[in-house]
Amino acid sequence: RLTSVRAPARWAVGGLLIVLSVSVILAGWRFVAGRSADTPVLAVGTIRDLVTPDSLQLGGVLSEMLATSLGRLTSLQVIANSRILELVPPDASMSRTDAARRAGATEVLEGELIPLPEQRLRFDLRRVDVESGMVRGGYQIVGTDRMAVFDSVTVLIAADLGVAAPTGSLAEVSTRSPIAYRLYEEGLRAFYQYDSYAAHRLFSAAVREDSTFAMATYYAWRSATTIGSNQQDTIADRAVRLASRASDRDRLLIITHVGSTRSDIRVLAAADSLARLFPNDPEALVRAGDAIPDLSHAVALLNRSIAVDSASGVAPSAACRMCDALSALAQRYDWADSSAAVERTLARWSRLRPVDPTPWRMRAEYLVGIGRRNDAEDALRRAASLGATNLMPEETRLAWALRSDDLDAADAICRTQLAVDGGTFLRYRWLCTIALRMQGRYRDALLLVRAGRAPGSASGERGLPADPYNDAILDLEMGRPRLAASQFMRMAEEAVADTQRPPGLKAREVAWRLTLSATASAAAGDTIRVRSLIDSVETIGQRSLFGRDRLLHHFLRGLLLARAQEHEAAVRAFRSAVHSPSQGYTQINAHMARSLLALGRPSEAVPVMQAVLRGGIEGSGLYLTRTEAHELLAQAFDASGQRDSAASHFSIVARSWRNADSVLHARRTAAQDRLTGTTISRR
């Protein structure tokens, strides 16, 4: 029995010692139930609050408090309360104990906070085996302060299980405000029921109650990101600053998750620790897998997350952590240009969750990108049969038309949507500019970008934000590479001068824009400028977590080697520069293919350019249009003697450029001539 000076409030009062009476009730229970030879995996079940009036019930808050306090025991596996809430479906048909069992807990903590005279509290707590229901241990603590009560029970549990006690207090890694706790717990429930707007309101309210509440701030950022709030960067900054006020697991989670979205290279150590210290926490594994660039390591972490979560038997209506992992895994394989692995992962998703339409929707997007339009439409129909809605909005229809080289359909959509002013015009400007560039209609595209004037329109939209990327790309495509190089250099200088951007994102932007400027300089024959930028791109690129940026300097070296007709060395440099064969900087593929053709190795150029056509439209497809990719692929097939394959791609080039500007007439004529020659040879 421990006693000290009494504090006047039931919630913690900083700096005061608290009256506590502590009992470890083990004698009868331990000898009856026995104790497992292995250290248990703990989860917090139902903690009933018999102190607070019914209108302010804080039972869920007490569970969160205890789980956070126990989370400070670094030698003990404790299931996070957020994980329990993930597993409890919206209809609450599953108890917290059932959720704990599914999460992998072997013992669950249950108890009551009971009022005593003179504003004292008694906390009765039991450790219960989740399988047998037998009580493994019990604890009773009397005091006047909730925080101190939870600190004490954590110390007792640590001593009972033979692990190191935590340092500091629960108050240092949580909040002292019961209202903030309650808002946070309600926010978690809303968040895991996919009501992001309600969740954001609740988390924001919790932060207003306690501006130092780290996890409420972190989830306010996550929900702000989901709803597209313009405050998400500010909230992310605050979450990172407050991370030291969270438990080890939560601190690493915040640093890893926020840092990975900001391309912060410093996040790697946190991601490694997160995965190593919490190997059975699905969310920890997903966040670490997202951050770690190495494919094999990331795949292993994501697969483990899937295995852990699938073993929990998640209810169809509950939050699906393994869905996050499966989505990330499919994306990793897509970037690795592994079609078989992507389809295998999506099929696995459908087996694990047969009524989930999401993998079918993703399958449709993937299939249209690899040229299987009919199969993609079948997948969409399957998603619709499982309840998915709004599967083909006009923006998606436009993207599909572009990825299928159906430029007539793309033009029809653009004519309709660009006739609408305001936000609709702006939303479609990007894709419609790409559509015009694919057709070689550079002057129309330039008017759309610079003057907001749609093709065939006499006037343009005013007050539109600039589109510097397409603007500079069009200068390059129209034979003005020096102007493009200058424009990209100005963009790089703007990124350097931006003091508000996080370091990782700043490094990513600067390295990328310098590379684009060097690409244009090489097209202008300015090898001196290219050479002057290589070291800067290499140095700055190393500061970005994004794998592409650390490899870009190899591409610039390859440009110089190709210019010097040293194509063998150039190919090696270009291969070293490839971050993703299909979703990376597709100018690398194009320059590599040209060097391979110059070396008389066209069969090696074929897969290099085929990968480009499996990439996206808005990202990887921005810097090299699909039509140009078809042209190079046709030339590679032609040079390797595969005439039928060459003809199919030459026909796309001829059709796409039938209304092209004069700068492309010679190339279109060459495609038509090869197509005619192919036809004659087949006769």
XYZ file of C-alpha atoms in Angstrom:
683
model
C 0.000 0.000 0.000
C 1.503 3.331 -1.176
C 0.452 6.722 0.121
C 1.466 10.314 -0.578
C -0.017 13.810 -0.683
C -3.593 13.861 -2.090
C -4.380 15.770 -5.295
C -7.721 17.634 -5.484
C -8.980 16.455 -8.900
C -9.951 13.174 -10.499
C -8.005 13.997 -13.679
C -4.289 14.619 -13.509
C -2.944 17.854 -12.068
C 0.615 18.455 -13.276
C 3.386 18.466 -10.733
C 1.409 17.049 -7.784
C 1.903 13.701 -6.159
C -1.256 11.645 -5.863
C -2.822 9.477 -3.151
C -2.678 5.897 -4.401
C -3.530 2.611 -2.833
C -2.302 -0.328 -4.878
C -3.053 -4.004 -4.528
C -2.019 -6.835 -6.775
C -4.758 -9.445 -6.428
C -3.016 -12.577 -7.514
C -3.048 -15.108 -4.706
C -6.264 -16.940 -5.505
C -6.344 -16.334 -9.255
C -2.792 -17.093 -10.197
C -2.647 -20.449 -8.471
C -5.953 -21.499 -9.990
C -5.389 -20.263 -13.512
C -1.648 -20.608 -13.764
C 0.460 -18.463 -16.021
C 1.626 -19.031 -19.588
C 5.308 -19.652 -19.996
C 5.321 -17.111 -22.818
C 4.832 -13.402 -22.352
C 1.255 -12.683 -23.451
C 0.098 -10.403 -26.218
C -2.189 -7.928 -24.498
C -5.174 -5.943 -25.690
C -7.522 -3.696 -23.785
C -11.122 -4.826 -23.750
C -14.020 -3.071 -22.084
C -13.160 -0.675 -19.276
C -16.356 0.544 -17.633
C -16.437 4.063 -16.231
C -18.724 4.081 -13.193
C -17.509 7.512 -12.073
C -18.690 9.786 -14.864
C -22.429 10.451 -15.307
C -24.134 8.508 -18.086
C -24.336 11.576 -20.330
C -20.563 11.763 -20.368
C -19.671 8.077 -20.467
C -15.943 7.685 -21.028
C -15.612 3.911 -21.151
C -14.094 3.967 -24.617
C -11.770 6.742 -23.490
C -10.507 4.640 -20.600
C -9.727 1.794 -22.992
C -7.741 4.203 -25.159
C -5.907 5.589 -22.122
C -4.952 2.161 -20.819
C -3.847 0.926 -24.259
C -1.691 4.034 -24.710
C -0.168 3.594 -21.279
C 0.597 -0.083 -21.891
C 2.052 0.843 -25.269
C 4.973 2.353 -23.379
C 6.068 -1.176 -22.391
C 8.535 -1.700 -25.217
C 9.253 -5.311 -24.207
C 5.604 -6.306 -24.379
C 3.325 -6.723 -27.375
C 0.221 -4.587 -26.903
C -2.502 -4.287 -29.549
C -3.194 -0.613 -30.265
C -6.701 0.569 -29.419
C -7.034 1.931 -32.958
C -6.532 -1.643 -34.205
C -9.374 -2.868 -32.004
C -11.640 -0.138 -33.359
C -10.654 -1.113 -36.908
C -11.875 -4.645 -36.307
C -15.171 -3.781 -34.634
C -17.731 -3.376 -37.461
C -20.073 -0.353 -37.589
C -22.984 -2.399 -36.247
C -20.860 -3.324 -33.199
C -21.805 -6.972 -33.697
C -18.354 -7.956 -32.442
C -17.209 -7.393 -28.864
C -13.862 -5.831 -28.029
C -12.731 -9.216 -26.728
C -13.580 -10.846 -30.066
C -11.728 -8.052 -31.844
C -8.741 -8.564 -29.543
C -8.702 -12.280 -30.347
C -8.813 -11.538 -34.068
C -5.999 -9.027 -33.657
C -3.768 -11.723 -32.177
C -4.086 -10.966 -28.477
C -3.743 -13.863 -26.060
C -5.011 -11.920 -23.059
C -7.437 -9.056 -22.715
C -7.663 -6.518 -19.901
C -11.120 -5.763 -18.515
C -12.147 -3.694 -15.546
C -14.063 -0.896 -13.889
C -13.248 2.563 -12.596
C -15.332 2.899 -9.424
C -16.097 6.074 -7.378
C -15.197 6.114 -3.681
C -15.901 8.705 -0.969
C -13.853 11.904 -0.848
C -13.414 12.015 -4.646
C -11.270 8.910 -4.658
C -11.235 6.314 -7.425
C -10.739 2.577 -7.393
C -9.577 0.798 -10.524
C -10.265 -2.938 -10.631
C -8.533 -4.668 -13.538
C -8.356 -8.290 -14.679
C -6.150 -10.072 -17.222
C -8.312 -12.648 -18.958
C -7.233 -15.410 -21.319
C -9.110 -14.740 -24.561
C -9.545 -18.425 -25.400
C -10.474 -19.969 -22.074
C -11.939 -16.926 -20.337
C -9.903 -17.724 -17.233
C -8.534 -14.843 -15.178
C -4.737 -14.808 -15.244
C -4.190 -11.941 -12.857
C -5.880 -9.023 -11.133
C -4.952 -5.543 -9.948
C -6.666 -3.018 -7.701
C -5.546 0.572 -7.406
C -7.020 3.397 -5.343
C -6.206 7.052 -5.954
C -7.583 10.455 -6.854
C -6.049 10.928 -10.294
C -6.808 8.922 -13.435
C -3.434 9.454 -15.049
C -1.585 8.308 -11.945
C -3.891 5.295 -11.634
C -3.081 4.202 -15.189
C 0.634 4.846 -14.650
C 0.562 2.648 -11.574
C -1.347 -0.221 -13.133
C 1.102 -0.188 -16.049
C 4.022 -0.505 -13.633
C 2.288 -3.373 -11.829
C 1.566 -5.252 -15.037
C 5.183 -4.794 -16.123
C 6.425 -6.198 -12.820
C 3.954 -9.071 -12.930
C 5.030 -10.069 -16.452
C 8.711 -9.524 -15.821
C 9.291 -6.718 -18.321
C 10.892 -3.314 -17.874
C 8.622 -0.614 -16.483
C 8.060 2.501 -18.589
C 9.756 5.790 -17.890
C 7.788 8.978 -17.509
C 4.018 9.242 -17.343
C 1.023 8.568 -19.544
C 0.416 12.325 -19.467
C 3.633 12.823 -21.445
C 2.433 10.716 -24.391
C -1.252 11.504 -24.338
C -3.694 14.207 -23.255
C -4.911 15.310 -19.861
C -8.281 16.359 -21.292
C -11.112 13.810 -20.950
C -13.100 15.746 -23.564
C -10.215 15.569 -26.051
C -9.931 11.841 -25.385
C -13.620 11.300 -26.001
C -13.619 13.322 -29.231
C -10.557 11.421 -30.420
C -12.136 8.042 -29.698
C -15.320 9.035 -31.524
C -13.183 10.321 -34.385
C -11.476 6.943 -34.691
C -14.833 5.211 -34.934
C -15.952 7.597 -37.684
C -12.622 7.287 -39.482
C -12.754 3.492 -39.567
C -16.331 3.672 -40.812
C -15.064 5.767 -43.751
C -16.855 8.943 -42.686
C -13.811 11.151 -43.218
C -15.629 14.483 -42.909
C -17.150 13.578 -39.541
C -13.814 12.148 -38.400
C -12.000 15.334 -39.362
C -14.471 17.460 -37.408
C -14.024 15.266 -34.335
C -10.229 15.115 -34.512
C -10.056 18.870 -35.082
C -12.301 19.413 -32.064
C -10.023 17.159 -29.994
C -7.024 19.228 -31.058
C -8.845 22.421 -30.085
C -9.399 20.927 -26.632
C -5.705 19.990 -26.355
C -3.322 21.377 -28.960
C -0.548 19.059 -27.719
C -2.497 15.828 -28.346
C -0.201 14.114 -30.855
C -2.412 11.270 -32.074
C -5.472 13.475 -32.479
C -3.312 15.791 -34.603
C -1.989 12.867 -36.640
C -5.473 11.587 -37.406
C -6.641 15.142 -38.112
C -3.923 15.170 -40.800
C -4.963 11.780 -42.181
C -8.602 12.797 -42.408
C -7.653 16.211 -43.847
C -5.684 14.415 -46.551
C -8.644 12.163 -47.324
C -11.048 15.066 -47.782
C -8.499 17.212 -49.628
C -8.267 19.986 -47.038
C -5.891 22.823 -47.858
C -4.726 22.701 -44.230
C -3.163 19.265 -44.471
C 0.451 20.502 -44.745
C 0.081 22.726 -41.687
C -1.485 19.887 -39.700
C 1.277 17.500 -40.844
C 3.946 19.918 -39.587
C 2.242 20.044 -36.207
C 1.873 16.252 -36.026
C 5.598 15.761 -36.634
C 6.485 18.360 -34.000
C 4.249 16.560 -31.489
C 5.459 13.040 -32.324
C 7.791 12.982 -29.317
C 4.671 13.274 -27.117
C 3.361 9.903 -28.324
C 4.206 6.309 -27.374
C 7.053 4.631 -29.255
C 4.717 2.909 -31.678
C 2.696 6.027 -32.364
C 5.772 8.252 -32.603
C 7.334 6.001 -35.234
C 3.999 5.728 -37.044
C 3.646 9.510 -37.301
C 7.227 10.071 -38.451
C 7.097 7.247 -41.000
C 3.708 8.042 -42.465
C 4.103 11.813 -42.742
C 7.730 11.530 -43.807
C 7.024 9.055 -46.603
C 4.398 11.368 -48.113
C 7.034 14.100 -48.078
C 9.836 12.066 -49.695
C 11.919 12.608 -46.551
C 14.989 10.367 -46.712
C 15.349 10.632 -42.940
C 12.236 8.492 -42.514
C 14.069 5.281 -43.412
C 15.422 4.727 -39.897
C 11.964 5.245 -38.383
C 10.356 2.901 -40.916
C 12.903 0.191 -40.181
C 12.336 0.535 -36.417
C 8.565 0.512 -36.872
C 8.644 -2.759 -38.788
C 11.209 -4.367 -36.483
C 9.599 -3.403 -33.166
C 5.985 -4.036 -34.192
C 6.111 -7.053 -36.517
C 2.503 -8.078 -35.777
C 0.926 -4.661 -36.222
C -0.673 -4.498 -39.710
C -0.730 -0.718 -39.872
C 2.894 -0.411 -38.765
C 3.885 -2.880 -41.488
C 1.905 -1.059 -44.189
C 3.413 2.315 -43.314
C 6.915 0.882 -43.211
C 6.308 -0.898 -46.513
C 5.130 2.342 -48.103
C 8.272 4.157 -47.005
C 10.977 1.601 -47.783
C 12.199 1.906 -51.408
C 13.675 -1.592 -51.705
C 11.104 -3.719 -53.546
C 11.840 -7.093 -51.941
C 11.868 -5.635 -48.422
C 8.655 -3.690 -49.011
C 6.930 -6.736 -50.519
C 7.883 -8.837 -47.490
C 6.446 -6.256 -45.082
C 3.235 -5.834 -47.055
C 2.756 -9.598 -47.336
C 3.225 -9.945 -43.590
C 0.640 -7.211 -42.987
C -1.805 -9.066 -45.234
C -1.153 -12.334 -43.430
C -1.648 -10.779 -39.991
C -4.816 -8.961 -40.982
C -6.353 -11.832 -42.936
C -5.767 -14.137 -39.964
C -7.970 -11.815 -37.918
C -10.983 -12.657 -40.093
C -12.008 -9.045 -40.655
C -15.758 -8.565 -41.029
C -16.780 -7.282 -44.496
C -18.221 -4.096 -42.977
C -15.168 -3.326 -40.830
C -12.115 -1.319 -41.859
C -9.817 -3.385 -44.043
C -6.132 -2.951 -43.290
C -5.102 -5.772 -45.618
C -6.873 -3.904 -48.432
C -4.415 -1.052 -47.923
C -1.559 -3.548 -48.046
C -2.888 -5.334 -51.129
C -3.380 -2.029 -52.919
C 0.166 -0.943 -52.071
C 1.502 -4.345 -53.139
C -0.284 -4.204 -56.507
C 1.092 -0.710 -57.067
C 4.625 -1.862 -56.246
C 4.342 -4.669 -58.796
C 2.874 -2.251 -61.345
C 5.889 0.021 -60.945
C 8.119 -3.031 -61.348
C 6.221 -3.718 -64.612
C 5.279 -7.198 -63.446
C 1.879 -7.872 -65.002
C 1.631 -11.409 -63.649
C 2.323 -10.234 -60.096
C -0.237 -7.434 -60.336
C -2.970 -9.761 -61.546
C -1.991 -12.402 -58.989
C -2.248 -9.822 -56.186
C -5.646 -8.565 -57.318
C -6.929 -12.143 -57.648
C -5.675 -12.829 -54.117
C -7.572 -9.759 -52.906
C -10.775 -11.036 -54.497
C -10.330 -14.452 -52.873
C -9.806 -12.912 -49.449
C -12.750 -10.495 -49.840
C -15.069 -11.955 -52.479
C -17.764 -9.287 -52.082
C -15.375 -6.327 -52.279
C -15.665 -4.415 -55.590
C -12.382 -2.526 -55.102
C -10.000 -5.144 -56.576
C -12.239 -5.406 -59.640
C -12.181 -1.644 -60.085
C -8.382 -1.666 -59.775
C -8.170 -4.614 -62.154
C -10.153 -2.627 -64.730
C -7.779 0.338 -64.485
C -4.776 -1.935 -64.818
C -6.139 -3.944 -67.751
C -6.991 -0.891 -69.822
C -3.432 0.305 -69.278
C -1.935 -2.868 -70.706
C -4.160 -2.823 -73.771
C -6.903 -5.222 -72.662
C -9.864 -2.875 -73.005
C -12.540 -5.581 -73.311
C -11.267 -7.389 -70.220
C -11.201 -4.056 -68.398
C -14.854 -3.443 -69.194
C -15.713 -6.951 -67.955
C -13.933 -6.149 -64.683
C -15.938 -2.940 -64.337
C -19.164 -4.862 -64.809
C -18.082 -7.252 -62.063
C -17.354 -4.308 -59.756
C -20.804 -2.905 -60.505
C -22.406 -6.265 -59.694
C -20.761 -6.059 -56.257
C -22.233 -2.641 -55.563
C -19.649 -0.196 -56.932
C -21.089 3.025 -58.334
C -19.885 5.916 -60.494
C -17.412 3.624 -62.229
C -17.056 5.581 -65.453
C -17.255 9.363 -64.948
C -16.286 11.462 -67.960
C -12.732 12.052 -66.678
C -12.197 8.303 -66.418
C -13.754 7.801 -69.844
C -11.329 10.360 -71.260
C -8.325 8.720 -69.614
C -9.411 5.322 -70.948
C -9.776 6.762 -74.457
C -6.235 8.134 -74.291
C -4.792 4.884 -72.955
C -6.557 3.048 -75.791
C -5.300 5.529 -78.452
C -8.947 6.338 -79.246
C -8.324 10.002 -80.001
C -11.658 10.535 -81.763
C -13.459 9.617 -78.548
C -11.072 11.814 -76.553
C -11.755 14.792 -78.843
C -15.507 14.327 -78.463
C -15.261 14.396 -74.658
C -12.945 17.406 -74.719
C -15.255 19.368 -77.028
C -18.087 18.903 -74.555
C -16.206 19.458 -71.315
C -14.045 22.383 -72.467
C -17.231 24.186 -73.471
C -18.101 24.394 -69.771
C -16.419 27.263 -67.962
C -14.905 27.468 -64.512
C -13.776 24.399 -62.615
C -14.876 21.909 -65.268
C -12.716 23.577 -67.913
C -9.721 23.549 -65.574
C -10.225 19.884 -64.606
C -10.206 18.781 -68.251
C -7.478 21.112 -69.508
C -4.661 18.782 -68.432
C -5.931 15.620 -70.101
C -7.187 17.469 -73.170
C -3.762 19.066 -73.598
C -2.235 15.601 -73.548
C -4.831 14.467 -76.115
C -3.854 17.319 -78.452
C -0.162 16.584 -77.997
C -0.771 12.913 -78.846
C -2.283 14.154 -82.128
C 0.649 16.453 -82.816
C -1.673 19.457 -82.627
C 0.872 21.489 -80.706
C -0.459 24.934 -81.644
C -3.953 24.036 -80.420
C -2.438 22.637 -77.237
C -0.401 25.795 -76.696
C -3.503 27.989 -77.050
C -5.307 25.773 -74.550
C -2.437 26.005 -72.058
C -1.521 29.669 -72.418
C -4.769 31.369 -73.443
C -7.366 28.947 -72.069
C -8.787 28.647 -75.586
C -10.300 25.317 -76.578
C -9.902 24.159 -80.213
C -12.498 25.859 -82.399
C -13.289 28.481 -79.762
C -12.939 32.201 -80.504
C -12.289 33.183 -76.904
C -10.509 31.713 -73.940
C -11.018 31.225 -70.222
C -9.455 34.009 -68.190
C -7.735 33.830 -64.837
C -6.652 30.188 -65.111
C -3.565 29.057 -63.177
C -0.471 28.458 -65.277
C 0.478 25.010 -66.536
C 4.268 25.410 -66.683
C 5.001 21.732 -67.335
C 2.912 21.394 -70.499
C 3.988 24.887 -71.533
C 7.684 23.937 -71.452
C 7.072 20.482 -72.948
C 5.293 22.088 -75.889
C 8.263 24.373 -76.518
C 10.426 21.254 -76.650
C 8.038 19.389 -78.950
C 7.685 22.384 -81.272
C 11.430 22.588 -81.816
C 12.296 25.273 -79.267
C 14.406 23.289 -76.766
C 16.359 26.268 -75.442
C 13.127 27.968 -74.394
C 12.028 24.743 -72.693
C 15.382 24.455 -70.893
C 15.062 28.025 -69.608
C 11.493 27.473 -68.454
C 12.379 24.313 -66.534
C 15.392 26.081 -65.009
C 13.149 28.914 -63.770
C 10.887 26.291 -62.232
C 13.903 24.719 -60.492
C 14.961 28.101 -59.134
C 11.445 28.686 -57.806
C 11.613 25.359 -55.989
C 15.002 26.277 -54.507
C 13.583 29.578 -53.258
C 10.532 27.934 -51.651
C 11.291 28.018 -47.939
C 7.926 26.507 -46.949
C 8.317 23.189 -48.739
C 9.540 20.222 -46.628
C 13.171 19.232 -47.380
C 12.372 15.906 -49.053
C 9.751 17.366 -51.374
C 12.018 20.307 -52.115
C 14.871 17.977 -53.088
C 12.474 15.963 -55.223
C 11.187 19.029 -57.091
C 14.606 20.586 -57.612
C 16.300 17.383 -58.842
C 13.380 16.674 -61.169
C 13.166 20.144 -62.703
C 16.922 20.322 -63.192
C 16.716 16.990 -65.008
C 13.957 18.298 -67.262
C 16.044 21.379 -68.012
C 19.052 19.191 -68.825
C 16.912 16.991 -71.090
C 15.871 20.063 -73.085
C 19.452 21.363 -73.132
C 20.638 18.056 -74.581
C 17.996 18.359 -77.311
C 19.434 21.784 -78.082
C 22.944 20.330 -78.293
C 24.080 22.241 -75.203
C 26.230 19.513 -73.663
C 28.077 22.052 -71.499
C 24.829 22.874 -69.669
C 24.006 19.176 -69.261
C 27.455 18.462 -67.845
C 27.162 21.392 -65.424
C 23.924 20.000 -63.956
C 24.923 16.366 -63.378
C 26.580 16.808 -59.996
C 23.748 18.998 -58.697
C 21.127 16.460 -59.756
C 23.099 13.644 -58.113
C 23.680 15.518 -54.848
C 20.164 16.882 -54.512
C 18.548 13.644 -55.641
C 20.133 11.758 -52.748
C 18.110 13.898 -50.341
C 14.798 12.580 -51.676
C 13.180 9.339 -50.553
C 11.605 8.866 -53.993
C 13.713 6.245 -55.771
C 13.595 7.983 -59.163
C 15.426 11.063 -57.933
C 18.541 9.231 -56.773
C 18.978 7.685 -60.235
C 18.380 10.681 -62.505
C 22.055 11.653 -62.757
C 22.701 8.383 -64.613
C 20.256 9.516 -67.293
C 22.108 12.797 -67.796
C 25.409 10.928 -68.139
C 23.713 8.701 -70.693
C 22.602 11.742 -72.706
C 26.207 12.921 -72.979
C 27.461 9.466 -73.935
C 24.793 9.075 -76.617
C 25.631 12.518 -77.951
C 29.250 11.382 -78.252
C 28.085 8.245 -80.122
C 29.236 6.042 -77.234
C 25.983 4.112 -77.307
C 27.144 0.999 -75.469
C 28.099 3.051 -72.425
C 24.972 5.170 -72.878
C 22.726 2.099 -72.676
C 24.407 1.054 -69.420
C 23.837 4.539 -67.996
C 20.206 4.582 -69.113
C 19.562 1.171 -67.558
C 21.029 2.444 -64.293
C 18.639 5.401 -64.432
C 15.440 3.337 -64.668
C 13.359 3.510 -61.520
C 10.253 1.968 -63.099
C 10.189 0.576 -66.647
C 6.559 1.596 -67.112
C 5.800 4.360 -64.620
C 9.098 6.230 -64.585
C 10.598 9.022 -66.689
C 9.757 7.668 -70.130
C 12.346 9.843 -71.876
C 14.868 7.383 -70.421
C 13.154 4.540 -72.283
C 13.105 6.554 -75.503
C 16.781 7.504 -75.393
C 17.760 3.956 -74.461
C 15.765 2.591 -77.396
C 17.453 5.027 -79.780
C 20.892 3.967 -78.580
C 19.954 0.290 -78.933
C 18.758 0.941 -82.476
C 22.024 2.721 -83.217
C 23.891 -0.348 -81.928
C 21.862 -2.607 -84.211
C 20.078 -4.303 -81.305
C 16.420 -3.511 -82.062
C 15.046 -6.634 -80.349
C 16.330 -5.220 -77.031
C 14.592 -1.923 -77.749
C 11.191 -3.606 -78.146
C 10.510 -4.434 -74.456
C 11.929 -1.068 -73.416
C 9.262 0.738 -75.442
C 6.482 -1.762 -74.755
C 6.855 -0.923 -71.070
C 6.147 2.743 -71.840
C 2.753 1.852 -73.326
C 1.843 0.056 -70.085
C 2.427 3.260 -68.128
C 0.093 6.041 -67.190
C -1.168 9.070 -69.059
C -0.852 11.937 -66.602
C 2.499 11.050 -65.054
C 4.842 8.856 -67.040
C 2.916 9.603 -70.236
C 3.357 13.349 -69.852
C 6.927 13.641 -71.095
C 6.704 11.216 -74.016
C 3.329 10.880 -75.724
C 1.952 7.459 -76.532
C 2.160 8.331 -80.237
C 5.914 8.911 -79.982
C 6.224 5.662 -78.044
C 4.315 3.815 -80.791
C 6.647 5.379 -83.380
C 9.807 4.164 -81.658
C 8.312 0.736 -80.973
C 7.294 0.420 -84.631
C 10.828 1.281 -85.697
C 12.246 -1.331 -83.316
C 9.877 -4.026 -84.587
C 10.623 -3.003 -88.167
C 14.385 -3.180 -87.665
C 14.087 -6.584 -86.005
C 12.086 -7.961 -88.941
C 8.748 -8.217 -87.125
C 6.735 -6.586 -89.911
C 3.199 -7.282 -88.696
C 3.940 -5.880 -85.261
C 5.608 -2.857 -86.833
C 2.584 -2.270 -89.060
C 0.148 -2.197 -86.129
C 2.153 0.545 -84.425
C 2.911 2.527 -87.608
C -0.832 2.590 -88.300
C -1.504 4.159 -84.878
C 1.148 6.806 -85.593
C -0.297 7.631 -89.035
C -3.839 7.788 -87.681
C -2.958 9.847 -84.608
C -0.928 12.416 -86.573
C -3.321 12.826 -89.488
C -4.076 16.417 -88.365
C -0.637 17.113 -86.906
C 1.254 20.395 -87.212
C 3.771 20.741 -90.029
C 6.681 20.024 -87.687
C 5.549 16.362 -87.702
C 4.685 15.950 -91.359
C 7.981 14.267 -92.262
C 7.670 11.763 -89.421
C 4.062 10.974 -90.286
C 5.022 10.489 -93.926
C 7.821 8.146 -92.872
C 5.326 6.115 -90.819
C 2.940 5.940 -93.766
C 5.752 4.920 -96.096
C 6.839 2.108 -93.771
C 3.220 1.066 -93.409
C 2.792 1.014 -97.191
C 6.056 -0.816 -97.604
C 4.938 -3.366 -95.051
C 1.660 -3.835 -96.884
C 3.435 -4.292 -100.223
C 5.869 -6.800 -98.781
C 2.956 -8.825 -97.382
C 1.345 -8.975 -100.816
